[in-house]
Amino acid sequence: MTTPAISPLAPAAFPALPAVGGVTFATAEAGIKYRGRTDVLLMVFDKGTEVAGVFTRSKCPSAPVDWCKAALANGRARALLVNSGNANAFTGKRGRETVRLSAALVAETLGCRPRDVLLASTGVIGEPLDPEKFRHVLADTAARLADGPWIAPAQAIMTTDTFPKGVSRGVRLGDAEVTINGIAKGAGMIAPDMATMLSFVVTDAAIAAPVLQALLSRSVRDSFNAITVDSDTSTSDTLLLFATGAAADAPRIDNPRDRRLAPFRAALDQVLLDLAQQVVRDGEGARKFVEVSVRGAVSKPSARRIALSIANSPLVKTAIAGEDANWGRVVMAVGKAGEPADRDRLAIWFGDLRLAHRGERDPAYDEAAAGAYMKGSEIVVTVDIGLGKGADRVWTCDLTKEYVAINGDYRT
Amino acid sequence: MTTPAISPLAPAAFPALPAVGGVTFATAEAGIKYRGRTDVLLMVFDKGTEVAGVFTRSKCPSAPVDWCKAALANGRARALLVNSGNANAFTGKRGRETVRLSAALVAETLGCRPRDVLLASTGVIGEPLDPEKFRHVLADTAARLADGPWIAPAQAIMTTDTFPKGVSRGVRLGDAEVTINGIAKGAGMIAPDMATMLSFVVTDAAIAAPVLQALLSRSVRDSFNAITVDSDTSTSDTLLLFATGAAADAPRIDNPRDRRLAPFRAALDQVLLDLAQQVVRDGEGARKFVEVSVRGAVSKPSARRIALSIANSPLVKTAIAGEDANWGRVVMAVGKAGEPADRDRLAIWFGDLRLAHRGERDPAYDEAAAGAYMKGSEIVVTVDIGLGKGADRVWTCDLTKEYVAINGDYRT
């Protein structure tokens, strides 16, 4: 497989991420699958760090997902071990043994309890993951812990991602200035298996685990749960939010209704949305970043389902790849969503151009203007269902021949 | 757009279809969109012909679909008018006017009631369809009515189909020999819009409309409703079943539980399944015909939903295109289906080769044998969920770069 070029939708550069008090990290080359690049990330957190997480809804989750779900009952974290190149998914009893041994190895190295160690893996499915790979590098990795640069962990967790993904926000929490740093790896598919979305977000705020969980579960709805590349759900999706409490003067928040949380909540929303959109920008073969905005639906959940029906439609996505303002396929995707819709009230815009109105082609439709708009790399599709006040947005990318090549050609 | 080659999955030849008593037809070149080929089909039925239909579940159906649904209340049919090149979908008030005028034109030409005229259109969405196109050809077409050859109607309704689709079965009904002939056009996408599945089935049996409807609604479940090319649902899907009653000595059946129906029901199932599979074999860019068989689910509907999750997964379909026995992606698609599944009980076969067993790679997995199997053009994926007795099957095709080219490149 040739190394993919950087996605044309990638940000110009990895952003500057400041150090976050209470967390250090190092990466290593364990040779799990890749050669000549890092594939292991060890993050170490100060005592007292609390943690929350959300995971894939797959009924066939990976062994590390099962491990993290159990460990989160604890609400505490001292370390995070991540590897790329092998997902440790559908590996049966051996997979469960691998996560147990991996957590024990980290705990032994750092002097903490295994249940305070979170784990994530991304890569091939169905291949046993040998925990000895970790043993060989852990002591050396733990000896190199530092508080930067943050691009290193973002790189170590990449699979077929074409660029490392990170974001940082500073925000006031009570009288303290706190930082939220996040990294993610995205929907680049990894031969011979599927994508995994992993994201790790760290703040030096002091927030109780149940409050973190409430913040995360709410914020993920309009960020990581509002993106789709190809409608396929990984066995391994993992998003963890750590709060070290190391920021000077940071108040400990243990009530989710604490009013001081409002700016933090907004900053967390921005961090997750930024990371989620970076994942879309690195979708396999993507050349167009697409926002699908639905309004006038009977409810917000109905608007979400219609938006996802459009965003997941192969015919809509191939039309966008072909720079074709094919609003007829948007009508089709609205019609198949199974949600209340009235053909004769529908209106559809591509960008600011209204193409369809009251159930037929807009009389003012200008094919040349629509064609010019479709040549851009950022496309906004807006649909007004005309029935109610429900509105929602999701983000996706186009479906190109490169997607098929990345996911179908690597063995031929 | 270059004319597509014939699908490599096409049958060797159009089958021999005998005449069916009580129906005649002719085709015409109305120049609706195509040049140098037929694009209009007129079928005329003897008095007393009864009819049943099933239609797209889209909430944005085409004007002809709305017309047919209303006309079916009648249960009688004297004529069917079909055009390719324009779907008359999302055409607002003008679309409704077009179907009204088209039915009136046919009724006037043949001397029947407009409500005894069924209509179907397939092609571009959102373009007004001019009923004058029909007026120009109807009288001449009606003067050329004949009882064969059946390939002509199958050709006139094609859009980007690469081969005409037809099938015939003879079967005993009481003391009579009756015939069931069917034609279909499939999921070849039509620039600049989506596929429409149209199928018209005619028998010379004498069966009351409510019984026809019961037969059709049941039979479609495991045929046309068990296929998927790309998970996108047309605004125009239409399947009509006509019974002319012209067969000598055919008993009139007006009770759906009439025991004499059993062989007819089986023959109808065969006709619909054959046509539905021909549609898959002409899926855009398809190079592999794929059966997905699920067993061991908690129920038959659960098995169907899991099978469709596999058959609609872009990652599974691109892997098959790449001749990759990627059972990990099958695990993924089972996991995302939202149906009861236990990772550690799953077993997966490609053909007769068991690749995964009890939640991990089969110890006897032979990559060379699996790779050789995937080079074939007919692929069977079997999944045992290991929980119950629910079983079902669906059919699909692979997802190739040609699919993206057909649906994305035609304007570039």
GROMACS .gro file of C-alpha atoms in nm, chain A residues 17-232:
model
  216
   17LEU     CA    1  -0.108   2.265   2.227
   18PRO     CA    2   0.021   2.392   2.564
   19ALA     CA    3   0.120   2.157   2.845
   20VAL     CA    4  -0.164   2.048   3.073
   21GLY     CA    5  -0.080   2.020   3.442
   22GLY     CA    6  -0.108   1.670   3.581
   23VAL     CA    7  -0.041   1.475   3.262
   24THR     CA    8   0.280   1.354   3.098
   25PHE     CA    9   0.330   1.113   2.814
   26ALA     CA   10   0.573   0.937   2.585
   27THR     CA   11   0.543   0.728   2.270
   28ALA     CA   12   0.733   0.424   2.145
   29GLU     CA   13   0.795   0.204   1.843
   30ALA     CA   14   0.675  -0.140   1.948
   31GLY     CA   15   0.655  -0.281   1.595
   32ILE     CA   16   0.302  -0.412   1.644
   33LYS     CA   17   0.231  -0.379   1.275
   34TYR     CA   18   0.398  -0.067   1.142
   35ARG     CA   19   0.771  -0.021   1.100
   36GLY     CA   20   0.961   0.307   1.134
   37ARG     CA   21   0.693   0.493   1.326
   38THR     CA   22   0.554   0.513   1.678
   39ASP     CA   23   0.261   0.286   1.759
   40VAL     CA   24   0.235   0.300   2.138
   41LEU     CA   25   0.125   0.591   2.356
   42LEU     CA   26   0.158   0.594   2.735
   43MET     CA   27  -0.011   0.880   2.920
   44VAL     CA   28   0.037   0.913   3.295
   45PHE     CA   29  -0.192   1.116   3.518
   46ASP     CA   30  -0.142   1.266   3.864
   47LYS     CA   31  -0.312   1.099   4.157
   48GLY     CA   32  -0.671   1.215   4.190
   49THR     CA   33  -0.733   1.236   3.815
   50GLU     CA   34  -1.093   1.154   3.731
   51VAL     CA   35  -1.221   1.013   3.404
   52ALA     CA   36  -1.534   0.961   3.195
   53GLY     CA   37  -1.586   0.788   2.861
   54VAL     CA   38  -1.819   0.706   2.577
   55PHE     CA   39  -1.780   0.404   2.351
   56THR     CA   40  -1.898   0.235   2.034
   57ARG     CA   41  -2.255   0.110   2.040
   58SER     CA   42  -2.145  -0.203   1.854
   59LYS     CA   43  -2.279  -0.531   1.990
   60CYS     CA   44  -1.937  -0.678   1.909
   61PRO     CA   45  -1.702  -0.441   2.095
   62SER     CA   46  -1.328  -0.494   2.123
   63ALA     CA   47  -1.162  -0.629   2.438
   64PRO     CA   48  -1.021  -0.285   2.535
   65VAL     CA   49  -1.370  -0.132   2.511
   66ASP     CA   50  -1.502  -0.395   2.752
   67TRP     CA   51  -1.206  -0.326   2.982
   68CYS     CA   52  -1.259   0.052   2.983
   69LYS     CA   53  -1.631   0.024   3.049
   70ALA     CA   54  -1.557  -0.184   3.359
   71ALA     CA   55  -1.269   0.041   3.471
   72LEU     CA   56  -1.480   0.356   3.442
   73ALA     CA   57  -1.699   0.243   3.731
   74ASN     CA   58  -1.394   0.342   3.928
   75GLY     CA   59  -1.399   0.703   3.801
   76ARG     CA   60  -1.022   0.730   3.854
   77ALA     CA   61  -0.734   0.710   3.608
   78ARG     CA   62  -0.358   0.698   3.652
   79ALA     CA   63  -0.258   0.587   3.304
   80LEU     CA   64  -0.372   0.537   2.947
   81LEU     CA   65  -0.205   0.288   2.712
   82VAL     CA   66  -0.294   0.305   2.344
   83ASN     CA   67  -0.161   0.112   2.048
   84SER     CA   68  -0.218   0.137   1.676
   85GLY     CA   69  -0.183  -0.150   1.426
   86ASN     CA   70  -0.402  -0.406   1.605
   87ALA     CA   71  -0.754  -0.350   1.741
   88ASN     CA   72  -0.760  -0.651   1.975
   89ALA     CA   73  -1.116  -0.701   1.855
   90PHE     CA   74  -1.286  -1.037   1.796
   91THR     CA   75  -0.991  -1.207   1.961
   92GLY     CA   76  -1.191  -1.409   2.214
   93LYS     CA   77  -1.042  -1.528   2.539
   94ARG     CA   78  -0.690  -1.433   2.432
   95GLY     CA   79  -0.806  -1.077   2.378
   96ARG     CA   80  -0.941  -1.054   2.729
   97GLU     CA   81  -0.616  -1.199   2.864
   98THR     CA   82  -0.419  -0.940   2.665
   99VAL     CA   83  -0.602  -0.645   2.818
  100ARG     CA   84  -0.565  -0.789   3.167
  101LEU     CA   85  -0.192  -0.844   3.120
  102SER     CA   86  -0.142  -0.504   2.954
  103ALA     CA   87  -0.305  -0.318   3.241
  104ALA     CA   88  -0.104  -0.522   3.491
  105LEU     CA   89   0.220  -0.438   3.309
  106VAL     CA   90   0.144  -0.065   3.314
  107ALA     CA   91   0.037  -0.080   3.680
  108GLU     CA   92   0.357  -0.258   3.773
  109THR     CA   93   0.572  -0.012   3.581
  110LEU     CA   94   0.404   0.292   3.735
  111GLY     CA   95   0.311   0.158   4.077
  112CYS     CA   96  -0.065   0.197   4.049
  113ARG     CA   97  -0.369  -0.034   4.043
  114PRO     CA   98  -0.454  -0.212   3.716
  115ARG     CA   99  -0.808  -0.079   3.730
  116ASP     CA  100  -0.668   0.276   3.712
  117VAL     CA  101  -0.521   0.194   3.370
  118LEU     CA  102  -0.735   0.269   3.062
  119LEU     CA  103  -0.664   0.090   2.734
  120ALA     CA  104  -0.742   0.150   2.367
  121SER     CA  105  -0.636  -0.033   2.052
  122THR     CA  106  -0.695   0.038   1.685
  123GLY     CA  107  -0.605  -0.157   1.376
  124VAL     CA  108  -0.654  -0.507   1.243
  125ILE     CA  109  -0.950  -0.709   1.370
  126GLY     CA  110  -0.924  -1.075   1.460
  127GLU     CA  111  -0.546  -1.086   1.500
  128PRO     CA  112  -0.423  -1.177   1.850
  129LEU     CA  113  -0.238  -0.883   2.011
  130ASP     CA  114   0.073  -0.996   2.197
  131PRO     CA  115   0.110  -0.809   2.530
  132GLU     CA  116   0.484  -0.886   2.519
  133LYS     CA  117   0.506  -0.605   2.262
  134PHE     CA  118   0.420  -0.365   2.543
  135ARG     CA  119   0.654  -0.527   2.797
  136HIS     CA  120   0.950  -0.464   2.568
  137VAL     CA  121   0.894  -0.088   2.554
  138LEU     CA  122   0.714   0.009   2.873
  139ALA     CA  123   1.005   0.073   3.109
  140ASP     CA  124   1.190   0.284   2.855
  141THR     CA  125   0.873   0.473   2.764
  142ALA     CA  126   0.791   0.544   3.129
  143ALA     CA  127   1.143   0.684   3.171
  144ARG     CA  128   1.083   0.943   2.898
  145LEU     CA  129   0.755   1.097   3.020
  146ALA     CA  130   0.723   1.467   2.942
  147ASP     CA  131   0.445   1.724   2.912
  148GLY     CA  132   0.496   1.785   2.539
  149PRO     CA  133   0.497   1.804   2.247
  150TRP     CA  134   0.135   1.698   2.199
  151ILE     CA  135   0.184   1.612   1.832
  152ALA     CA  136   0.368   1.294   1.937
  153PRO     CA  137   0.066   1.118   2.094
  154ALA     CA  138  -0.153   1.238   1.808
  155GLN     CA  139   0.089   1.070   1.566
  156ALA     CA  140   0.133   0.746   1.762
  157ILE     CA  141  -0.238   0.664   1.750
  158MET     CA  142  -0.277   0.722   1.373
  159THR     CA  143  -0.358   0.431   1.144
  160THR     CA  144  -0.434   0.532   0.786
  161ASP     CA  145  -0.501   0.887   0.901
  162THR     CA  146  -0.318   1.129   0.673
  163PHE     CA  147  -0.261   1.396   0.940
  164PRO     CA  148  -0.240   1.410   1.323
  165LYS     CA  149  -0.544   1.568   1.490
  166GLY     CA  150  -0.529   1.797   1.793
  167VAL     CA  151  -0.699   2.099   1.943
  168SER     CA  152  -0.668   2.313   2.255
  169ARG     CA  153  -0.891   2.564   2.432
  170GLY     CA  154  -0.824   2.776   2.740
  171VAL     CA  155  -1.127   2.867   2.950
  172ARG     CA  156  -1.215   3.023   3.285
  173LEU     CA  157  -1.354   2.791   3.550
  174GLY     CA  158  -1.444   2.982   3.865
  175ASP     CA  159  -1.132   3.190   3.937
  176ALA     CA  160  -0.893   2.957   3.756
  177GLU     CA  161  -0.769   2.944   3.398
  178VAL     CA  162  -0.791   2.584   3.281
  179THR     CA  163  -0.688   2.415   2.959
  180ILE     CA  164  -0.859   2.146   2.754
  181ASN     CA  165  -0.636   1.956   2.511
  182GLY     CA  166  -0.767   1.686   2.282
  183ILE     CA  167  -0.627   1.447   2.023
  184ALA     CA  168  -0.809   1.209   1.793
  185LYS     CA  169  -0.750   0.952   1.525
  186GLY     CA  170  -1.006   0.906   1.265
  187ALA     CA  171  -1.186   0.722   1.001
  188GLY     CA  172  -0.887   0.630   0.794
  189MET     CA  173  -0.955   0.260   0.734
  190ILE     CA  174  -0.675   0.024   0.824
  191ALA     CA  175  -0.600  -0.278   0.614
  192PRO     CA  176  -0.744  -0.528   0.635
  193ASP     CA  177  -1.002  -0.383   0.864
  194MET     CA  178  -1.214  -0.093   0.960
  195ALA     CA  179  -1.167   0.246   1.105
  196THR     CA  180  -1.169   0.318   1.471
  197MET     CA  181  -1.232   0.657   1.612
  198LEU     CA  182  -1.019   0.715   1.919
  199SER     CA  183  -1.007   1.046   2.102
  200PHE     CA  184  -0.846   1.146   2.431
  201VAL     CA  185  -0.920   1.479   2.595
  202VAL     CA  186  -0.734   1.607   2.902
  203THR     CA  187  -0.806   1.907   3.121
  204ASP     CA  188  -0.637   2.036   3.433
  205ALA     CA  189  -0.974   2.133   3.577
  206ALA     CA  190  -1.091   1.951   3.891
  207ILE     CA  191  -1.420   1.788   3.801
  208ALA     CA  192  -1.579   1.483   3.964
  209ALA     CA  193  -1.613   1.178   3.741
  210PRO     CA  194  -1.996   1.175   3.736
  211VAL     CA  195  -1.995   1.541   3.630
  212LEU     CA  196  -1.735   1.465   3.361
  213GLN     CA  197  -1.955   1.184   3.237
  214ALA     CA  198  -2.259   1.411   3.217
  215LEU     CA  199  -2.058   1.676   3.030
  216LEU     CA  200  -1.913   1.423   2.788
  217SER     CA  201  -2.234   1.236   2.717
  218ARG     CA  202  -2.408   1.563   2.635
  219SER     CA  203  -2.126   1.716   2.432
  220VAL     CA  204  -2.067   1.408   2.217
  221ARG     CA  205  -2.418   1.423   2.078
  222ASP     CA  206  -2.352   1.719   1.851
  223SER     CA  207  -1.989   1.637   1.775
  224PHE     CA  208  -1.865   1.279   1.746
  225ASN     CA  209  -2.219   1.142   1.721
  226ALA     CA  210  -2.301   1.393   1.445
  227ILE     CA  211  -2.039   1.278   1.196
  228THR     CA  212  -2.040   0.994   0.949
  229VAL     CA  213  -1.793   0.888   0.686
  230ASP     CA  214  -1.956   0.575   0.552
  231SER     CA  215  -2.221   0.470   0.805
  232ASP     CA  216  -2.005   0.186   0.930
   0.00000   0.00000   0.00000
